[in-house]
Amino acid sequence: MSLAEQLEAMSAGSAKRIPEEARAVMMKAAQELDAQGIGDTALSVGDPFPKVGLQNSDGADFDLSSLFAKGPVLINFYRGGWCPYCNLELKAYQNELETIRSLGAELVAISPETPDRAEATAAKNAVSYPVLTDPQNSLAEALGIVFTLPPELEKLYEMFGNNLPEAHGEAGWRLPIPATYVVGKDGVILYAHIARDYRTRAEPDEPIAALETASRVV
């Protein structure tokens, strides 16, 4: 199954499991995101990728530019290990890791989860590429892909056992919208897929095609 087919099947299953009142809250929040235009002004193809520090699973500083110097990098922003759609995406890209690295590229995943939680997410999904922490959502904010959850959605997430301030080490309830980037050796964005709908992700073959183009240019 393609990633899109897996996501669609999960969405259909969730619609049956989640109570109607909870679905209404989630739908309203999605409508508010659309109304606010979150992600419409996000950095995209041709823009320089922001130079914002990250952390690895040990909590040590991690500089993405150290990867850009070696070759193009495929970057996935996911919401957290609690998100089943994100877990499907992490696994789908793990399945393509050999292809990605054969093109002289690297793959990383980024979320606001604290390093220990990011490490647990990587282990749960048998991910062997770097899963990094974006402290305080700083990189997501610089890219223009972060949003604040409305109060009703906060309460719903708490009811589901997802305490985001605790998971992120950040006072507010903020999340990145799912986004996938390919960044070239010069630090310029070559590919961008930004989706307000958390059930929608880039099919791996799309950014991989961008990597193939980048490798031919090099």
mmCIF file of C-alpha atoms in Angstrom:
data_model
loop_
_atom_site.group_PDB
_atom_site.id
_atom_site.type_symbol
_atom_site.label_atom_id
_atom_site.label_comp_id
_atom_site.label_asym_id
_atom_site.label_seq_id
_atom_site.Cartn_x
_atom_site.Cartn_y
_atom_site.Cartn_z
ATOM 1 C CA MET A 1 0.000 0.000 0.000
ATOM 2 C CA SER A 2 1.135 3.536 -0.705
ATOM 3 C CA LEU A 3 1.500 5.928 2.205
ATOM 4 C CA ALA A 4 -1.611 7.763 1.016
ATOM 5 C CA GLU A 5 -3.610 4.518 1.062
ATOM 6 C CA GLN A 6 -2.377 3.678 4.559
ATOM 7 C CA LEU A 7 -3.287 7.159 5.802
ATOM 8 C CA GLU A 8 -6.723 6.937 4.215
ATOM 9 C CA ALA A 9 -7.384 3.569 5.830
ATOM 10 C CA MET A 10 -6.305 4.906 9.209
ATOM 11 C CA SER A 11 -8.536 7.954 8.808
ATOM 12 C CA ALA A 12 -11.519 5.738 7.990
ATOM 13 C CA GLY A 13 -10.852 3.588 11.047
ATOM 14 C CA SER A 14 -10.454 6.615 13.313
ATOM 15 C CA ALA A 15 -13.775 8.019 12.135
ATOM 16 C CA LYS A 16 -15.444 4.889 13.491
ATOM 17 C CA ARG A 17 -13.564 4.850 16.808
ATOM 18 C CA ILE A 18 -13.585 8.515 17.829
ATOM 19 C CA PRO A 19 -16.800 9.768 19.464
ATOM 20 C CA GLU A 20 -18.906 12.175 17.405
ATOM 21 C CA GLU A 21 -18.397 15.067 19.845
ATOM 22 C CA ALA A 22 -14.624 14.681 19.662
ATOM 23 C CA ARG A 23 -14.723 14.543 15.871
ATOM 24 C CA ALA A 24 -16.723 17.776 15.854
ATOM 25 C CA VAL A 25 -14.044 19.511 17.937
ATOM 26 C CA MET A 26 -11.325 18.264 15.600
ATOM 27 C CA MET A 27 -13.247 19.335 12.509
ATOM 28 C CA LYS A 28 -13.827 22.809 13.937
ATOM 29 C CA ALA A 29 -10.111 23.149 14.723
ATOM 30 C CA ALA A 30 -9.260 22.115 11.149
ATOM 31 C CA GLN A 31 -11.657 24.731 9.801
ATOM 32 C CA GLU A 32 -10.029 27.379 11.992
ATOM 33 C CA LEU A 33 -6.602 26.416 10.651
ATOM 34 C CA ASP A 34 -7.904 26.876 7.116
ATOM 35 C CA ALA A 35 -9.458 30.215 7.998
ATOM 36 C CA GLN A 36 -6.184 31.419 9.527
ATOM 37 C CA GLY A 37 -4.238 30.290 6.479
ATOM 38 C CA ILE A 38 -1.614 28.518 8.586
ATOM 39 C CA GLY A 39 1.226 27.526 6.298
ATOM 40 C CA ASP A 40 0.177 29.761 3.392
ATOM 41 C CA THR A 41 3.206 32.002 3.889
ATOM 42 C CA ALA A 42 5.581 29.212 4.914
ATOM 43 C CA LEU A 43 9.050 29.141 3.392
ATOM 44 C CA SER A 44 9.075 27.143 0.179
ATOM 45 C CA VAL A 45 11.092 26.308 -2.925
ATOM 46 C CA GLY A 46 13.883 28.794 -3.530
ATOM 47 C CA ASP A 47 13.982 30.088 0.042
ATOM 48 C CA PRO A 48 17.023 29.526 2.256
ATOM 49 C CA PHE A 49 16.335 26.987 4.988
ATOM 50 C CA PRO A 50 16.528 28.701 8.418
ATOM 51 C CA LYS A 51 19.634 28.173 10.520
ATOM 52 C CA VAL A 52 18.053 27.176 13.819
ATOM 53 C CA GLY A 53 19.669 24.802 16.310
ATOM 54 C CA LEU A 54 18.170 21.388 17.026
ATOM 55 C CA GLN A 55 18.918 18.582 19.478
ATOM 56 C CA ASN A 56 19.704 14.915 18.901
ATOM 57 C CA SER A 57 18.355 12.037 20.968
ATOM 58 C CA ASP A 58 21.083 12.604 23.579
ATOM 59 C CA GLY A 59 20.001 16.230 24.028
ATOM 60 C CA ALA A 60 23.199 17.493 22.387
ATOM 61 C CA ASP A 61 23.101 20.402 19.939
ATOM 62 C CA PHE A 62 22.648 19.356 16.328
ATOM 63 C CA ASP A 63 23.365 21.617 13.349
ATOM 64 C CA LEU A 64 21.584 20.669 10.127
ATOM 65 C CA SER A 65 24.118 22.649 8.113
ATOM 66 C CA SER A 66 26.649 19.904 8.930
ATOM 67 C CA LEU A 67 24.468 17.585 6.821
ATOM 68 C CA PHE A 68 23.885 20.112 4.032
ATOM 69 C CA ALA A 69 27.654 20.293 3.554
ATOM 70 C CA LYS A 70 27.668 16.606 2.570
ATOM 71 C CA GLY A 71 24.684 16.548 0.245
ATOM 72 C CA PRO A 72 20.950 17.220 -0.011
ATOM 73 C CA VAL A 73 18.760 16.447 2.990
ATOM 74 C CA LEU A 74 15.167 15.227 3.115
ATOM 75 C CA ILE A 75 13.469 16.685 6.202
ATOM 76 C CA ASN A 76 10.148 15.551 7.638
ATOM 77 C CA PHE A 77 8.299 17.498 10.337
ATOM 78 C CA TYR A 78 5.993 15.252 12.348
ATOM 79 C CA ARG A 79 3.710 16.104 15.273
ATOM 80 C CA GLY A 80 4.803 13.468 17.783
ATOM 81 C CA GLY A 81 5.037 9.777 18.537
ATOM 82 C CA TRP A 82 1.459 9.923 19.855
ATOM 83 C CA CYS A 83 0.195 10.675 16.322
ATOM 84 C CA PRO A 84 -0.602 7.444 14.434
ATOM 85 C CA TYR A 85 -0.445 9.215 11.078
ATOM 86 C CA CYS A 86 3.066 10.432 11.889
ATOM 87 C CA ASN A 87 4.145 6.910 12.827
ATOM 88 C CA LEU A 88 2.978 5.612 9.457
ATOM 89 C CA GLU A 89 4.961 8.368 7.764
ATOM 90 C CA LEU A 90 8.121 7.660 9.763
ATOM 91 C CA LYS A 91 7.955 3.988 8.785
ATOM 92 C CA ALA A 92 7.229 4.761 5.132
ATOM 93 C CA TYR A 93 10.361 6.890 4.875
ATOM 94 C CA GLN A 94 12.411 4.305 6.752
ATOM 95 C CA ASN A 95 11.478 1.891 3.960
ATOM 96 C CA GLU A 96 13.015 4.342 1.471
ATOM 97 C CA LEU A 97 16.161 5.080 3.471
ATOM 98 C CA GLU A 98 18.444 2.939 1.325
ATOM 99 C CA THR A 99 17.226 4.677 -1.833
ATOM 100 C CA ILE A 100 17.628 8.111 -0.261
ATOM 101 C CA ARG A 101 21.184 7.440 0.866
ATOM 102 C CA SER A 102 22.083 5.886 -2.481
ATOM 103 C CA LEU A 103 21.453 9.346 -3.940
ATOM 104 C CA GLY A 104 24.057 10.839 -1.625
ATOM 105 C CA ALA A 105 21.356 12.343 0.586
ATOM 106 C CA GLU A 106 20.370 12.089 4.243
ATOM 107 C CA LEU A 107 16.971 11.782 5.871
ATOM 108 C CA VAL A 108 15.926 13.339 9.192
ATOM 109 C CA ALA A 109 12.656 13.706 11.064
ATOM 110 C CA ILE A 110 11.930 16.652 13.352
ATOM 111 C CA SER A 111 9.304 17.313 16.016
ATOM 112 C CA PRO A 112 8.974 19.415 19.176
ATOM 113 C CA GLU A 113 9.122 16.253 21.313
ATOM 114 C CA THR A 114 11.829 16.298 23.968
ATOM 115 C CA PRO A 115 14.920 14.203 23.084
ATOM 116 C CA ASP A 116 13.926 11.262 25.284
ATOM 117 C CA ARG A 117 10.485 11.110 23.703
ATOM 118 C CA ALA A 118 11.939 11.483 20.210
ATOM 119 C CA GLU A 119 14.256 8.570 20.941
ATOM 120 C CA ALA A 120 11.286 6.491 22.104
ATOM 121 C CA THR A 121 9.406 7.377 18.919
ATOM 122 C CA ALA A 122 12.357 6.280 16.810
ATOM 123 C CA ALA A 123 12.641 2.991 18.692
ATOM 124 C CA LYS A 124 8.905 2.298 18.472
ATOM 125 C CA ASN A 125 8.962 2.729 14.704
ATOM 126 C CA ALA A 126 12.339 0.991 14.152
ATOM 127 C CA VAL A 127 13.694 4.166 12.592
ATOM 128 C CA SER A 128 17.440 4.235 11.913
ATOM 129 C CA TYR A 129 17.743 7.798 10.610
ATOM 130 C CA PRO A 130 18.116 10.825 12.923
ATOM 131 C CA VAL A 131 14.948 11.840 14.777
ATOM 132 C CA LEU A 132 15.613 15.338 16.099
ATOM 133 C CA THR A 133 14.056 17.750 18.557
ATOM 134 C CA ASP A 134 13.041 21.296 17.634
ATOM 135 C CA PRO A 135 13.145 23.011 21.059
ATOM 136 C CA GLN A 136 10.286 25.469 21.598
ATOM 137 C CA ASN A 137 9.192 24.859 17.983
ATOM 138 C CA SER A 138 11.813 27.422 16.973
ATOM 139 C CA LEU A 139 12.609 25.968 13.548
ATOM 140 C CA ALA A 140 8.948 25.328 12.753
ATOM 141 C CA GLU A 141 8.220 28.924 13.705
ATOM 142 C CA ALA A 142 11.013 30.215 11.447
ATOM 143 C CA LEU A 143 9.571 28.162 8.586
ATOM 144 C CA GLY A 144 6.044 29.419 9.232
ATOM 145 C CA ILE A 145 4.486 26.005 9.917
ATOM 146 C CA VAL A 146 3.631 26.196 13.626
ATOM 147 C CA PHE A 147 0.218 26.903 15.142
ATOM 148 C CA THR A 148 -1.394 27.171 18.570
ATOM 149 C CA LEU A 149 -4.140 24.710 19.409
ATOM 150 C CA PRO A 150 -7.544 26.230 20.269
ATOM 151 C CA PRO A 151 -8.690 25.671 23.895
ATOM 152 C CA GLU A 152 -11.284 23.054 22.886
ATOM 153 C CA LEU A 153 -8.629 20.990 21.151
ATOM 154 C CA GLU A 154 -6.288 21.349 24.142
ATOM 155 C CA LYS A 155 -8.945 19.788 26.364
ATOM 156 C CA LEU A 156 -9.536 16.999 23.867
ATOM 157 C CA TYR A 157 -5.829 16.208 23.629
ATOM 158 C CA GLU A 158 -5.590 16.122 27.422
ATOM 159 C CA MET A 159 -8.535 13.730 27.487
ATOM 160 C CA PHE A 160 -6.634 11.518 25.032
ATOM 161 C CA GLY A 161 -3.583 11.650 27.324
ATOM 162 C CA ASN A 162 -1.507 13.972 25.126
ATOM 163 C CA ASN A 163 -0.057 16.680 27.371
ATOM 164 C CA LEU A 164 1.861 18.663 24.769
ATOM 165 C CA PRO A 165 3.536 21.160 27.131
ATOM 166 C CA GLU A 166 4.983 18.209 29.042
ATOM 167 C CA ALA A 167 5.941 16.340 25.872
ATOM 168 C CA HIS A 168 7.627 19.410 24.391
ATOM 169 C CA GLY A 169 9.064 21.112 27.437
ATOM 170 C CA GLU A 170 7.259 24.215 26.215
ATOM 171 C CA ALA A 171 4.642 26.204 28.117
ATOM 172 C CA GLY A 172 2.195 26.629 25.213
ATOM 173 C CA TRP A 173 0.130 24.156 23.233
ATOM 174 C CA ARG A 174 1.761 24.414 19.825
ATOM 175 C CA LEU A 175 2.377 21.979 16.993
ATOM 176 C CA PRO A 176 3.964 22.064 13.549
ATOM 177 C CA ILE A 177 1.706 21.241 10.647
ATOM 178 C CA PRO A 178 3.120 18.223 8.793
ATOM 179 C CA ALA A 179 5.719 19.321 6.250
ATOM 180 C CA THR A 180 8.363 17.698 4.085
ATOM 181 C CA TYR A 181 11.361 19.532 2.622
ATOM 182 C CA VAL A 182 14.323 18.723 0.439
ATOM 183 C CA VAL A 183 17.222 21.102 1.028
ATOM 184 C CA GLY A 184 20.262 21.292 -1.244
ATOM 185 C CA LYS A 185 23.935 21.514 -0.339
ATOM 186 C CA ASP A 186 23.680 25.298 -0.554
ATOM 187 C CA GLY A 187 20.958 25.345 2.110
ATOM 188 C CA VAL A 188 18.221 26.343 -0.347
ATOM 189 C CA ILE A 189 14.843 24.554 -0.352
ATOM 190 C CA LEU A 190 14.410 22.398 -3.472
ATOM 191 C CA TYR A 191 11.083 20.783 -2.575
ATOM 192 C CA ALA A 192 8.327 21.601 -0.096
ATOM 193 C CA HIS A 193 5.097 19.824 0.823
ATOM 194 C CA ILE A 194 3.078 21.606 3.516
ATOM 195 C CA ALA A 195 -0.320 20.303 4.639
ATOM 196 C CA ARG A 196 -2.662 21.757 7.224
ATOM 197 C CA ASP A 197 -4.591 18.477 7.209
ATOM 198 C CA TYR A 198 -2.584 16.190 9.504
ATOM 199 C CA ARG A 199 -3.972 13.170 7.633
ATOM 200 C CA THR A 200 -2.162 14.237 4.468
ATOM 201 C CA ARG A 201 1.578 13.634 3.929
ATOM 202 C CA ALA A 202 3.982 13.727 1.003
ATOM 203 C CA GLU A 203 4.248 10.429 -0.829
ATOM 204 C CA PRO A 204 7.950 9.422 -0.535
ATOM 205 C CA ASP A 205 8.501 9.222 -4.275
ATOM 206 C CA GLU A 206 7.881 12.985 -4.624
ATOM 207 C CA PRO A 207 10.790 14.254 -2.479
ATOM 208 C CA ILE A 208 12.912 11.362 -3.729
ATOM 209 C CA ALA A 209 12.376 12.663 -7.284
ATOM 210 C CA ALA A 210 13.656 16.046 -6.071
ATOM 211 C CA LEU A 211 16.714 14.300 -4.613
ATOM 212 C CA GLU A 212 17.339 12.547 -7.931
ATOM 213 C CA THR A 213 17.253 15.901 -9.709
ATOM 214 C CA ALA A 214 19.631 17.382 -7.138
ATOM 215 C CA SER A 215 22.056 14.479 -7.541
ATOM 216 C CA ARG A 216 22.133 14.972 -11.330
ATOM 217 C CA VAL A 217 22.890 18.666 -10.895
ATOM 218 C CA VAL A 218 25.779 17.852 -8.570
#
